[in-house]
PDB file of C-alpha atoms in Angstrom:
ATOM      1  CA  MET E 136       0.000   0.000   0.000  1.00  0.00           C
ATOM      2  CA  THR E 137       2.941   2.347   0.652  1.00  0.00           C
ATOM      3  CA  ASP E 138       3.643   2.468  -3.084  1.00  0.00           C
ATOM      4  CA  THR E 139       0.371   4.358  -3.584  1.00  0.00           C
ATOM      5  CA  ARG E 140       1.661   7.290  -1.512  1.00  0.00           C
ATOM      6  CA  VAL E 141       3.583   9.879  -3.505  1.00  0.00           C
ATOM      7  CA  PRO E 142       6.185  12.024  -1.689  1.00  0.00           C
ATOM      8  CA  ARG E 143       6.550  15.684  -2.605  1.00  0.00           C
ATOM      9  CA  ARG E 144       9.872  17.461  -2.446  1.00  0.00           C
ATOM     10  CA  ARG E 145       9.871  20.047   0.316  1.00  0.00           C
ATOM     11  CA  ARG E 146      11.987  23.052   1.224  1.00  0.00           C
ATOM     12  CA  PHE E 147      12.717  23.459   4.919  1.00  0.00           C
ATOM     13  CA  LEU E 148      14.253  26.232   7.001  1.00  0.00           C
ATOM     14  CA  VAL E 149      16.113  25.215  10.161  1.00  0.00           C
ATOM     15  CA  CYS E 150      18.402  26.714  12.802  1.00  0.00           C
ATOM     16  CA  GLU E 151      21.370  24.933  14.357  1.00  0.00           C
ATOM     17  CA  PRO E 152      21.001  24.362  18.139  1.00  0.00           C
ATOM     18  CA  ARG E 153      24.364  25.942  18.909  1.00  0.00           C
ATOM     19  CA  HIS E 154      22.880  27.951  21.791  1.00  0.00           C
ATOM     20  CA  PHE E 155      20.063  25.580  22.753  1.00  0.00           C
ATOM     21  CA  ALA E 156      19.315  25.485  26.493  1.00  0.00           C
ATOM     22  CA  VAL E 157      16.392  25.507  28.914  1.00  0.00           C
ATOM     23  CA  GLN E 158      16.799  28.862  30.650  1.00  0.00           C
ATOM     24  CA  TYR E 159      13.164  29.677  31.449  1.00  0.00           C
ATOM     25  CA  ALA E 160       9.779  27.930  31.621  1.00  0.00           C
ATOM     26  CA  ILE E 161       7.051  28.867  29.161  1.00  0.00           C
ATOM     27  CA  ASN E 162       5.364  25.462  28.827  1.00  0.00           C
ATOM     28  CA  PRO E 163       4.895  22.439  31.130  1.00  0.00           C
ATOM     29  CA  TRP E 164       7.826  20.573  29.571  1.00  0.00           C
ATOM     30  CA  MET E 165      10.362  23.240  30.534  1.00  0.00           C
ATOM     31  CA  HIS E 166      12.192  23.425  33.869  1.00  0.00           C
ATOM     32  CA  PRO E 167      15.019  25.953  34.195  1.00  0.00           C
ATOM     33  CA  ASP E 168      17.144  23.558  36.268  1.00  0.00           C
ATOM     34  CA  THR E 169      17.176  21.047  33.381  1.00  0.00           C
ATOM     35  CA  LYS E 170      20.613  20.398  31.930  1.00  0.00           C
ATOM     36  CA  VAL E 171      20.839  20.157  28.164  1.00  0.00           C
ATOM     37  CA  ASP E 172      23.502  18.098  26.426  1.00  0.00           C
ATOM     38  CA  VAL E 173      24.291  20.519  23.613  1.00  0.00           C
ATOM     39  CA  ASP E 174      26.540  18.046  21.792  1.00  0.00           C
ATOM     40  CA  LEU E 175      23.796  15.423  21.819  1.00  0.00           C
ATOM     41  CA  ALA E 176      21.238  17.997  20.692  1.00  0.00           C
ATOM     42  CA  ARG E 177      23.470  18.990  17.793  1.00  0.00           C
ATOM     43  CA  ASP E 178      24.004  15.349  16.811  1.00  0.00           C
ATOM     44  CA  GLN E 179      20.278  14.641  16.900  1.00  0.00           C
ATOM     45  CA  TRP E 180      19.506  17.787  14.911  1.00  0.00           C
ATOM     46  CA  GLN E 181      22.106  16.861  12.293  1.00  0.00           C
ATOM     47  CA  GLY E 182      20.451  13.443  12.063  1.00  0.00           C
ATOM     48  CA  LEU E 183      17.172  15.156  11.192  1.00  0.00           C
ATOM     49  CA  ILE E 184      18.850  17.235   8.487  1.00  0.00           C
ATOM     50  CA  ARG E 185      20.477  14.101   7.024  1.00  0.00           C
ATOM     51  CA  ALA E 186      17.120  12.323   6.996  1.00  0.00           C
ATOM     52  CA  TYR E 187      15.496  15.198   5.122  1.00  0.00           C
ATOM     53  CA  ARG E 188      18.242  15.356   2.523  1.00  0.00           C
ATOM     54  CA  GLU E 189      18.386  11.584   2.091  1.00  0.00           C
ATOM     55  CA  HIS E 190      14.693  11.722   1.194  1.00  0.00           C
ATOM     56  CA  GLY E 191      15.229  14.439  -1.406  1.00  0.00           C
ATOM     57  CA  HIS E 192      14.260  17.561   0.526  1.00  0.00           C
ATOM     58  CA  ALA E 193      16.024  20.922   0.369  1.00  0.00           C
ATOM     59  CA  VAL E 194      17.239  22.440   3.625  1.00  0.00           C
ATOM     60  CA  ASP E 195      18.200  26.070   4.285  1.00  0.00           C
ATOM     61  CA  ALA E 196      19.528  27.388   7.579  1.00  0.00           C
ATOM     62  CA  VAL E 197      19.326  30.646   9.497  1.00  0.00           C
ATOM     63  CA  ASP E 198      22.272  31.490  11.752  1.00  0.00           C
ATOM     64  CA  PRO E 199      21.662  30.936  15.475  1.00  0.00           C
ATOM     65  CA  VAL E 200      21.994  33.923  17.798  1.00  0.00           C
ATOM     66  CA  PRO E 201      23.529  33.876  21.299  1.00  0.00           C
ATOM     67  CA  GLY E 202      20.966  34.456  24.025  1.00  0.00           C
ATOM     68  CA  LEU E 203      18.076  32.976  22.014  1.00  0.00           C
ATOM     69  CA  PRO E 204      18.042  29.328  23.124  1.00  0.00           C
ATOM     70  CA  ASP E 205      14.694  28.520  21.477  1.00  0.00           C
ATOM     71  CA  MET E 206      15.647  29.881  18.063  1.00  0.00           C
ATOM     72  CA  VAL E 207      16.236  26.260  17.005  1.00  0.00           C
ATOM     73  CA  PHE E 208      12.446  25.894  16.895  1.00  0.00           C
ATOM     74  CA  ALA E 209      12.199  27.411  13.428  1.00  0.00           C
ATOM     75  CA  ALA E 210       8.569  26.425  12.863  1.00  0.00           C
ATOM     76  CA  ASN E 211       7.428  29.117  15.283  1.00  0.00           C
ATOM     77  CA  SER E 212       9.036  31.926  13.289  1.00  0.00           C
ATOM     78  CA  ALA E 213       6.458  32.299  10.517  1.00  0.00           C
ATOM     79  CA  VAL E 214       4.010  30.588   8.212  1.00  0.00           C
ATOM     80  CA  VAL E 215       4.728  30.642   4.477  1.00  0.00           C
ATOM     81  CA  VAL E 216       2.035  29.968   1.858  1.00  0.00           C
ATOM     82  CA  ASP E 217       2.293  30.729  -1.869  1.00  0.00           C
ATOM     83  CA  GLY E 218       5.605  32.477  -1.293  1.00  0.00           C
ATOM     84  CA  ARG E 219       4.074  34.937   1.178  1.00  0.00           C
ATOM     85  CA  VAL E 220       5.490  35.173   4.692  1.00  0.00           C
ATOM     86  CA  PHE E 221       3.389  35.915   7.762  1.00  0.00           C
ATOM     87  CA  GLY E 222       5.881  36.563  10.557  1.00  0.00           C
ATOM     88  CA  SER E 223       5.395  35.879  14.238  1.00  0.00           C
ATOM     89  CA  LEU E 224       4.795  37.885  17.376  1.00  0.00           C
ATOM     90  CA  PHE E 225       5.679  35.539  20.220  1.00  0.00           C
ATOM     91  CA  HIS E 226       3.637  35.236  23.387  1.00  0.00           C
ATOM     92  CA  ALA E 227       6.710  34.970  25.620  1.00  0.00           C
ATOM     93  CA  LEU E 228       8.859  38.084  25.858  1.00  0.00           C
ATOM     94  CA  GLU E 229      11.970  35.883  25.928  1.00  0.00           C
ATOM     95  CA  ARG E 230      11.288  34.717  22.375  1.00  0.00           C
ATOM     96  CA  ARG E 231      10.202  37.959  20.729  1.00  0.00           C
ATOM     97  CA  PRO E 232      13.693  38.930  19.480  1.00  0.00           C
ATOM     98  CA  GLU E 233      13.744  35.758  17.324  1.00  0.00           C
ATOM     99  CA  SER E 234      11.285  37.357  14.912  1.00  0.00           C
ATOM    100  CA  ASP E 235      13.775  40.023  13.837  1.00  0.00           C
ATOM    101  CA  HIS E 236      16.440  37.481  12.901  1.00  0.00           C
ATOM    102  CA  TYR E 237      14.069  35.275  10.935  1.00  0.00           C
ATOM    103  CA  GLU E 238      12.605  38.314   9.193  1.00  0.00           C
ATOM    104  CA  THR E 239      16.116  39.332   8.178  1.00  0.00           C
ATOM    105  CA  TRP E 240      16.723  35.883   6.679  1.00  0.00           C
ATOM    106  CA  PHE E 241      13.460  35.900   4.722  1.00  0.00           C
ATOM    107  CA  LYS E 242      14.061  39.383   3.351  1.00  0.00           C
ATOM    108  CA  ALA E 243      17.615  38.460   2.305  1.00  0.00           C
ATOM    109  CA  ALA E 244      16.112  35.450   0.515  1.00  0.00           C
ATOM    110  CA  GLY E 245      13.828  37.748  -1.466  1.00  0.00           C
ATOM    111  CA  TYR E 246      10.592  37.533   0.513  1.00  0.00           C
ATOM    112  CA  ASP E 247       8.395  40.312   1.825  1.00  0.00           C
ATOM    113  CA  VAL E 248       7.415  39.722   5.435  1.00  0.00           C
ATOM    114  CA  HIS E 249       4.187  40.724   7.156  1.00  0.00           C
ATOM    115  CA  ARG E 250       4.671  40.941  10.909  1.00  0.00           C
ATOM    116  CA  SER E 251       1.640  39.881  12.918  1.00  0.00           C
ATOM    117  CA  GLU E 252      -0.106  42.553  14.966  1.00  0.00           C
ATOM    118  CA  SER E 253      -1.497  39.934  17.355  1.00  0.00           C
ATOM    119  CA  VAL E 254       0.242  37.132  19.217  1.00  0.00           C
ATOM    120  CA  CYS E 255       0.950  34.487  16.605  1.00  0.00           C
ATOM    121  CA  GLU E 256       3.511  31.686  16.671  1.00  0.00           C
ATOM    122  CA  GLY E 257       3.845  30.651  13.047  1.00  0.00           C
ATOM    123  CA  GLU E 258       3.591  27.017  12.086  1.00  0.00           C
ATOM    124  CA  GLY E 259       3.389  26.131  15.747  1.00  0.00           C
ATOM    125  CA  ASP E 260      -0.301  27.028  15.503  1.00  0.00           C
ATOM    126  CA  LEU E 261      -0.943  27.490  11.770  1.00  0.00           C
ATOM    127  CA  VAL E 262      -1.032  24.358   9.644  1.00  0.00           C
ATOM    128  CA  TRP E 263      -1.481  24.601   5.880  1.00  0.00           C
ATOM    129  CA  THR E 264      -3.496  21.705   4.475  1.00  0.00           C
ATOM    130  CA  GLY E 265      -3.352  22.620   0.787  1.00  0.00           C
ATOM    131  CA  ARG E 266      -6.859  24.083   0.877  1.00  0.00           C
ATOM    132  CA  TYR E 267      -7.120  26.015   4.128  1.00  0.00           C
ATOM    133  CA  LEU E 268      -5.239  26.729   7.337  1.00  0.00           C
ATOM    134  CA  LEU E 269      -5.990  24.880  10.532  1.00  0.00           C
ATOM    135  CA  ALA E 270      -5.303  27.342  13.328  1.00  0.00           C
ATOM    136  CA  GLY E 271      -4.706  26.562  16.986  1.00  0.00           C
ATOM    137  CA  THR E 272      -5.593  28.835  19.896  1.00  0.00           C
ATOM    138  CA  GLY E 273      -5.969  28.528  23.630  1.00  0.00           C
ATOM    139  CA  PHE E 274      -2.412  28.949  24.864  1.00  0.00           C
ATOM    140  CA  ARG E 275      -0.354  30.969  22.368  1.00  0.00           C
ATOM    141  CA  THR E 276      -1.758  32.234  19.058  1.00  0.00           C
ATOM    142  CA  THR E 277      -4.877  34.375  19.458  1.00  0.00           C
ATOM    143  CA  ARG E 278      -8.127  34.319  17.521  1.00  0.00           C
ATOM    144  CA  GLU E 279      -7.366  37.886  16.437  1.00  0.00           C
ATOM    145  CA  ALA E 280      -4.281  36.491  14.695  1.00  0.00           C
ATOM    146  CA  HIS E 281      -6.469  33.889  12.952  1.00  0.00           C
ATOM    147  CA  ARG E 282      -8.529  36.695  11.443  1.00  0.00           C
ATOM    148  CA  GLU E 283      -5.378  38.571  10.457  1.00  0.00           C
ATOM    149  CA  VAL E 284      -3.952  35.453   8.788  1.00  0.00           C
ATOM    150  CA  GLN E 285      -7.129  34.934   6.773  1.00  0.00           C
ATOM    151  CA  GLU E 286      -7.081  38.533   5.563  1.00  0.00           C
ATOM    152  CA  PHE E 287      -3.402  38.262   4.626  1.00  0.00           C
ATOM    153  CA  PHE E 288      -3.455  34.957   2.744  1.00  0.00           C
ATOM    154  CA  GLY E 289      -7.045  35.004   1.478  1.00  0.00           C
ATOM    155  CA  HIS E 290      -7.433  31.333   2.395  1.00  0.00           C
ATOM    156  CA  PRO E 291     -10.051  30.019   4.833  1.00  0.00           C
ATOM    157  CA  VAL E 292      -8.848  29.664   8.423  1.00  0.00           C
ATOM    158  CA  ILE E 293     -10.450  27.080  10.687  1.00  0.00           C
ATOM    159  CA  SER E 294      -9.974  27.848  14.380  1.00  0.00           C
ATOM    160  CA  LEU E 295      -9.354  24.933  16.750  1.00  0.00           C
ATOM    161  CA  THR E 296      -9.212  25.319  20.537  1.00  0.00           C
ATOM    162  CA  LEU E 297      -6.484  23.486  22.455  1.00  0.00           C
ATOM    163  CA  VAL E 298      -7.325  22.570  26.062  1.00  0.00           C
ATOM    164  CA  ASN E 299      -4.341  20.622  27.437  1.00  0.00           C
ATOM    165  CA  PRO E 300      -1.291  22.754  28.341  1.00  0.00           C
ATOM    166  CA  TYR E 301       1.075  19.905  27.413  1.00  0.00           C
ATOM    167  CA  PHE E 302      -0.181  20.417  23.853  1.00  0.00           C
ATOM    168  CA  TYR E 303       0.241  24.171  23.886  1.00  0.00           C
ATOM    169  CA  HIS E 304       0.802  24.455  20.117  1.00  0.00           C
ATOM    170  CA  LEU E 305      -1.292  22.876  17.393  1.00  0.00           C
ATOM    171  CA  ASP E 306       1.806  21.134  16.020  1.00  0.00           C
ATOM    172  CA  THR E 307       2.116  19.102  19.219  1.00  0.00           C
ATOM    173  CA  ALA E 308      -1.410  17.704  18.737  1.00  0.00           C
ATOM    174  CA  LEU E 309      -1.883  17.416  14.964  1.00  0.00           C
ATOM    175  CA  PHE E 310       0.054  17.179  11.720  1.00  0.00           C
ATOM    176  CA  VAL E 311      -0.890  17.014   8.061  1.00  0.00           C
ATOM    177  CA  LEU E 312      -0.205  13.725   6.296  1.00  0.00           C
ATOM    178  CA  ASP E 313      -1.078  14.834   2.755  1.00  0.00           C
ATOM    179  CA  ASP E 314      -3.642  16.949   0.925  1.00  0.00           C
ATOM    180  CA  ASP E 315      -6.464  14.749   2.168  1.00  0.00           C
ATOM    181  CA  ASN E 316      -5.710  13.629   5.695  1.00  0.00           C
ATOM    182  CA  VAL E 317      -4.216  14.419   9.098  1.00  0.00           C
ATOM    183  CA  ALA E 318      -3.177  12.654  12.284  1.00  0.00           C
ATOM    184  CA  TYR E 319      -4.182  14.077  15.677  1.00  0.00           C
ATOM    185  CA  TYR E 320      -4.866  13.427  19.362  1.00  0.00           C
ATOM    186  CA  PRO E 321      -8.580  14.165  19.941  1.00  0.00           C
ATOM    187  CA  GLU E 322      -8.418  14.934  23.664  1.00  0.00           C
ATOM    188  CA  ALA E 323      -6.019  17.822  23.055  1.00  0.00           C
ATOM    189  CA  PHE E 324      -8.984  19.759  21.620  1.00  0.00           C
ATOM    190  CA  SER E 325     -12.236  21.210  22.939  1.00  0.00           C
ATOM    191  CA  PRO E 326     -15.407  19.179  22.239  1.00  0.00           C
ATOM    192  CA  GLY E 327     -16.499  21.498  19.434  1.00  0.00           C
ATOM    193  CA  SER E 328     -13.069  21.401  17.813  1.00  0.00           C
ATOM    194  CA  ARG E 329     -13.080  17.588  17.963  1.00  0.00           C
ATOM    195  CA  GLU E 330     -16.383  17.626  16.085  1.00  0.00           C
ATOM    196  CA  VAL E 331     -14.943  19.945  13.451  1.00  0.00           C
ATOM    197  CA  LEU E 332     -11.927  17.688  12.920  1.00  0.00           C
ATOM    198  CA  ALA E 333     -14.128  14.579  12.759  1.00  0.00           C
ATOM    199  CA  ARG E 334     -16.252  16.199  10.049  1.00  0.00           C
ATOM    200  CA  LEU E 335     -13.279  17.437   8.050  1.00  0.00           C
ATOM    201  CA  TYR E 336     -11.226  14.246   8.396  1.00  0.00           C
ATOM    202  CA  PRO E 337     -13.444  11.203   8.983  1.00  0.00           C
ATOM    203  CA  ASP E 338     -10.539   8.898   8.087  1.00  0.00           C
ATOM    204  CA  ALA E 339      -7.903  10.664  10.192  1.00  0.00           C
ATOM    205  CA  VAL E 340      -5.206   8.663  11.937  1.00  0.00           C
ATOM    206  CA  LEU E 341      -5.916   9.077  15.651  1.00  0.00           C
ATOM    207  CA  ALA E 342      -3.177   9.074  18.253  1.00  0.00           C
ATOM    208  CA  THR E 343      -3.276   7.962  21.869  1.00  0.00           C
ATOM    209  CA  LEU E 344      -2.113  10.021  24.832  1.00  0.00           C
ATOM    210  CA  GLU E 345       1.083   7.946  24.896  1.00  0.00           C
ATOM    211  CA  ASP E 346       1.738   8.750  21.227  1.00  0.00           C
ATOM    212  CA  ALA E 347       1.168  12.445  21.827  1.00  0.00           C
ATOM    213  CA  MET E 348       3.300  12.636  24.987  1.00  0.00           C
ATOM    214  CA  ALA E 349       6.111  10.989  23.021  1.00  0.00           C
ATOM    215  CA  PHE E 350       5.942  13.909  20.540  1.00  0.00           C
ATOM    216  CA  GLY E 351       4.582  11.557  17.895  1.00  0.00           C
ATOM    217  CA  LEU E 352       2.350  14.317  16.529  1.00  0.00           C
ATOM    218  CA  ASN E 353       5.197  16.799  16.237  1.00  0.00           C
ATOM    219  CA  SER E 354       5.999  15.087  12.951  1.00  0.00           C
ATOM    220  CA  VAL E 355       6.657  16.092   9.357  1.00  0.00           C
ATOM    221  CA  SER E 356       5.156  14.274   6.367  1.00  0.00           C
ATOM    222  CA  ASP E 357       6.047  14.631   2.685  1.00  0.00           C
ATOM    223  CA  GLY E 358       2.946  12.690   1.658  1.00  0.00           C
ATOM    224  CA  ARG E 359       4.608   9.306   1.997  1.00  0.00           C
ATOM    225  CA  HIS E 360       7.500   9.497   4.463  1.00  0.00           C
ATOM    226  CA  VAL E 361       6.639  10.566   7.996  1.00  0.00           C
ATOM    227  CA  PHE E 362       9.574  11.798  10.059  1.00  0.00           C
ATOM    228  CA  ILE E 363       8.466  10.762  13.536  1.00  0.00           C
ATOM    229  CA  ALA E 364       9.723  10.362  17.109  1.00  0.00           C
ATOM    230  CA  PRO E 365      10.916   6.749  17.676  1.00  0.00           C
ATOM    231  CA  ARG E 366       8.977   6.344  20.938  1.00  0.00           C
ATOM    232  CA  ALA E 367       5.642   6.882  19.151  1.00  0.00           C
ATOM    233  CA  GLU E 368       5.636   3.230  18.112  1.00  0.00           C
ATOM    234  CA  ALA E 369       1.876   2.678  18.133  1.00  0.00           C
ATOM    235  CA  LEU E 370       1.259   5.746  15.981  1.00  0.00           C
ATOM    236  CA  ALA E 371       4.014   4.707  13.575  1.00  0.00           C
ATOM    237  CA  ALA E 372       2.356   1.311  13.223  1.00  0.00           C
ATOM    238  CA  ARG E 373      -1.019   2.914  12.476  1.00  0.00           C
ATOM    239  CA  LEU E 374       0.581   5.179   9.892  1.00  0.00           C
ATOM    240  CA  ALA E 375       2.191   2.169   8.230  1.00  0.00           C
ATOM    241  CA  ASP E 376      -1.196   0.458   8.147  1.00  0.00           C
ATOM    242  CA  HIS E 377      -2.500   3.500   6.261  1.00  0.00           C
ATOM    243  CA  GLY E 378       0.249   3.247   3.675  1.00  0.00           C
ATOM    244  CA  TYR E 379       2.727   5.792   5.022  1.00  0.00           C
ATOM    245  CA  ASP E 380       6.405   5.103   5.573  1.00  0.00           C
ATOM    246  CA  PRO E 381       7.544   6.116   9.096  1.00  0.00           C
ATOM    247  CA  VAL E 382      11.107   7.443   9.342  1.00  0.00           C
ATOM    248  CA  PRO E 383      12.132   7.464  13.031  1.00  0.00           C
ATOM    249  CA  VAL E 384      14.313  10.439  14.021  1.00  0.00           C
ATOM    250  CA  ASP E 385      15.319  10.878  17.661  1.00  0.00           C
ATOM    251  CA  LEU E 386      15.116  14.491  18.870  1.00  0.00           C
ATOM    252  CA  SER E 387      14.565  13.565  22.519  1.00  0.00           C
ATOM    253  CA  GLU E 388      16.980  16.205  23.843  1.00  0.00           C
ATOM    254  CA  PHE E 389      14.636  18.860  22.467  1.00  0.00           C
ATOM    255  CA  HIS E 390      11.681  17.392  24.350  1.00  0.00           C
ATOM    256  CA  LYS E 391      13.152  19.059  27.448  1.00  0.00           C
ATOM    257  CA  ALA E 392      11.997  22.360  25.945  1.00  0.00           C
ATOM    258  CA  GLY E 393       8.693  21.006  24.649  1.00  0.00           C
ATOM    259  CA  GLY E 394       9.849  20.625  21.047  1.00  0.00           C
ATOM    260  CA  GLY E 395      10.524  17.952  18.467  1.00  0.00           C
ATOM    261  CA  ILE E 396      10.831  17.308  14.752  1.00  0.00           C
ATOM    262  CA  LYS E 397       8.183  19.729  13.495  1.00  0.00           C
ATOM    263  CA  CYS E 398       9.181  22.437  15.953  1.00  0.00           C
ATOM    264  CA  CYS E 399      12.656  22.405  14.391  1.00  0.00           C
ATOM    265  CA  THR E 400      11.268  22.604  10.856  1.00  0.00           C
ATOM    266  CA  GLN E 401       9.802  25.589   9.038  1.00  0.00           C
ATOM    267  CA  GLU E 402       8.366  24.705   5.628  1.00  0.00           C
ATOM    268  CA  ILE E 403       8.796  27.268   2.861  1.00  0.00           C
ATOM    269  CA  ARG E 404       5.955  26.936   0.377  1.00  0.00           C
ATOM    270  CA  SER E 405       6.750  29.022  -2.685  1.00  0.00           C
TER     271      SER E 405
END
């Protein structure tokens, strides 16, 4: 069945974890007394980059900046659709300077950048499906930002309310598999949002709490290959049953900051 899935070449933007650390707490995963093995983090991150390139994907990098330990989580910097860049305004003051550095990279690469007027955390909460944007709210990105995003891109935006602080961004609770389907953990969402997802994606791949807590939903799919946390074994098995090809990539050192594969990956859709 896997042979029926067609991968699409992607272009990703990443940031080396040269200055990665847990220096403050802005989600339940973070504890400032946590020690980070920077060498291990760099090795794991390089493993992700190798996996992307081995599967035919292009990877660009923005330079890391001292004093911005979460800059490695490139997905939060913006959302890019049809070559248009909607930049972020972070909820946490500690992360707000990241936006300037990512904006500089995008402009140098030839893109115009719209900076959000409301709190908005890029692909952390804004997921492009190929037809519309699924948009998370409840902990970080605001509903005002959802309206701003819709006006900017001219694509429908479907708001989804997150209710569990461990799944503080949409990309910790859901990811897009291809143009037709998603995987998600239902209990991360409000009852009404669960109904919306069930109507939109009746054949979705559903994850368990164990899958989600293992960062199994902080995954990246190219339509066939799913780059996924190794500990999310049950979810990987379900994906394989649906014809996808799981590619385990261990980013466990980044879990200490509440991040994983998708958090480290900004997709540039030209």
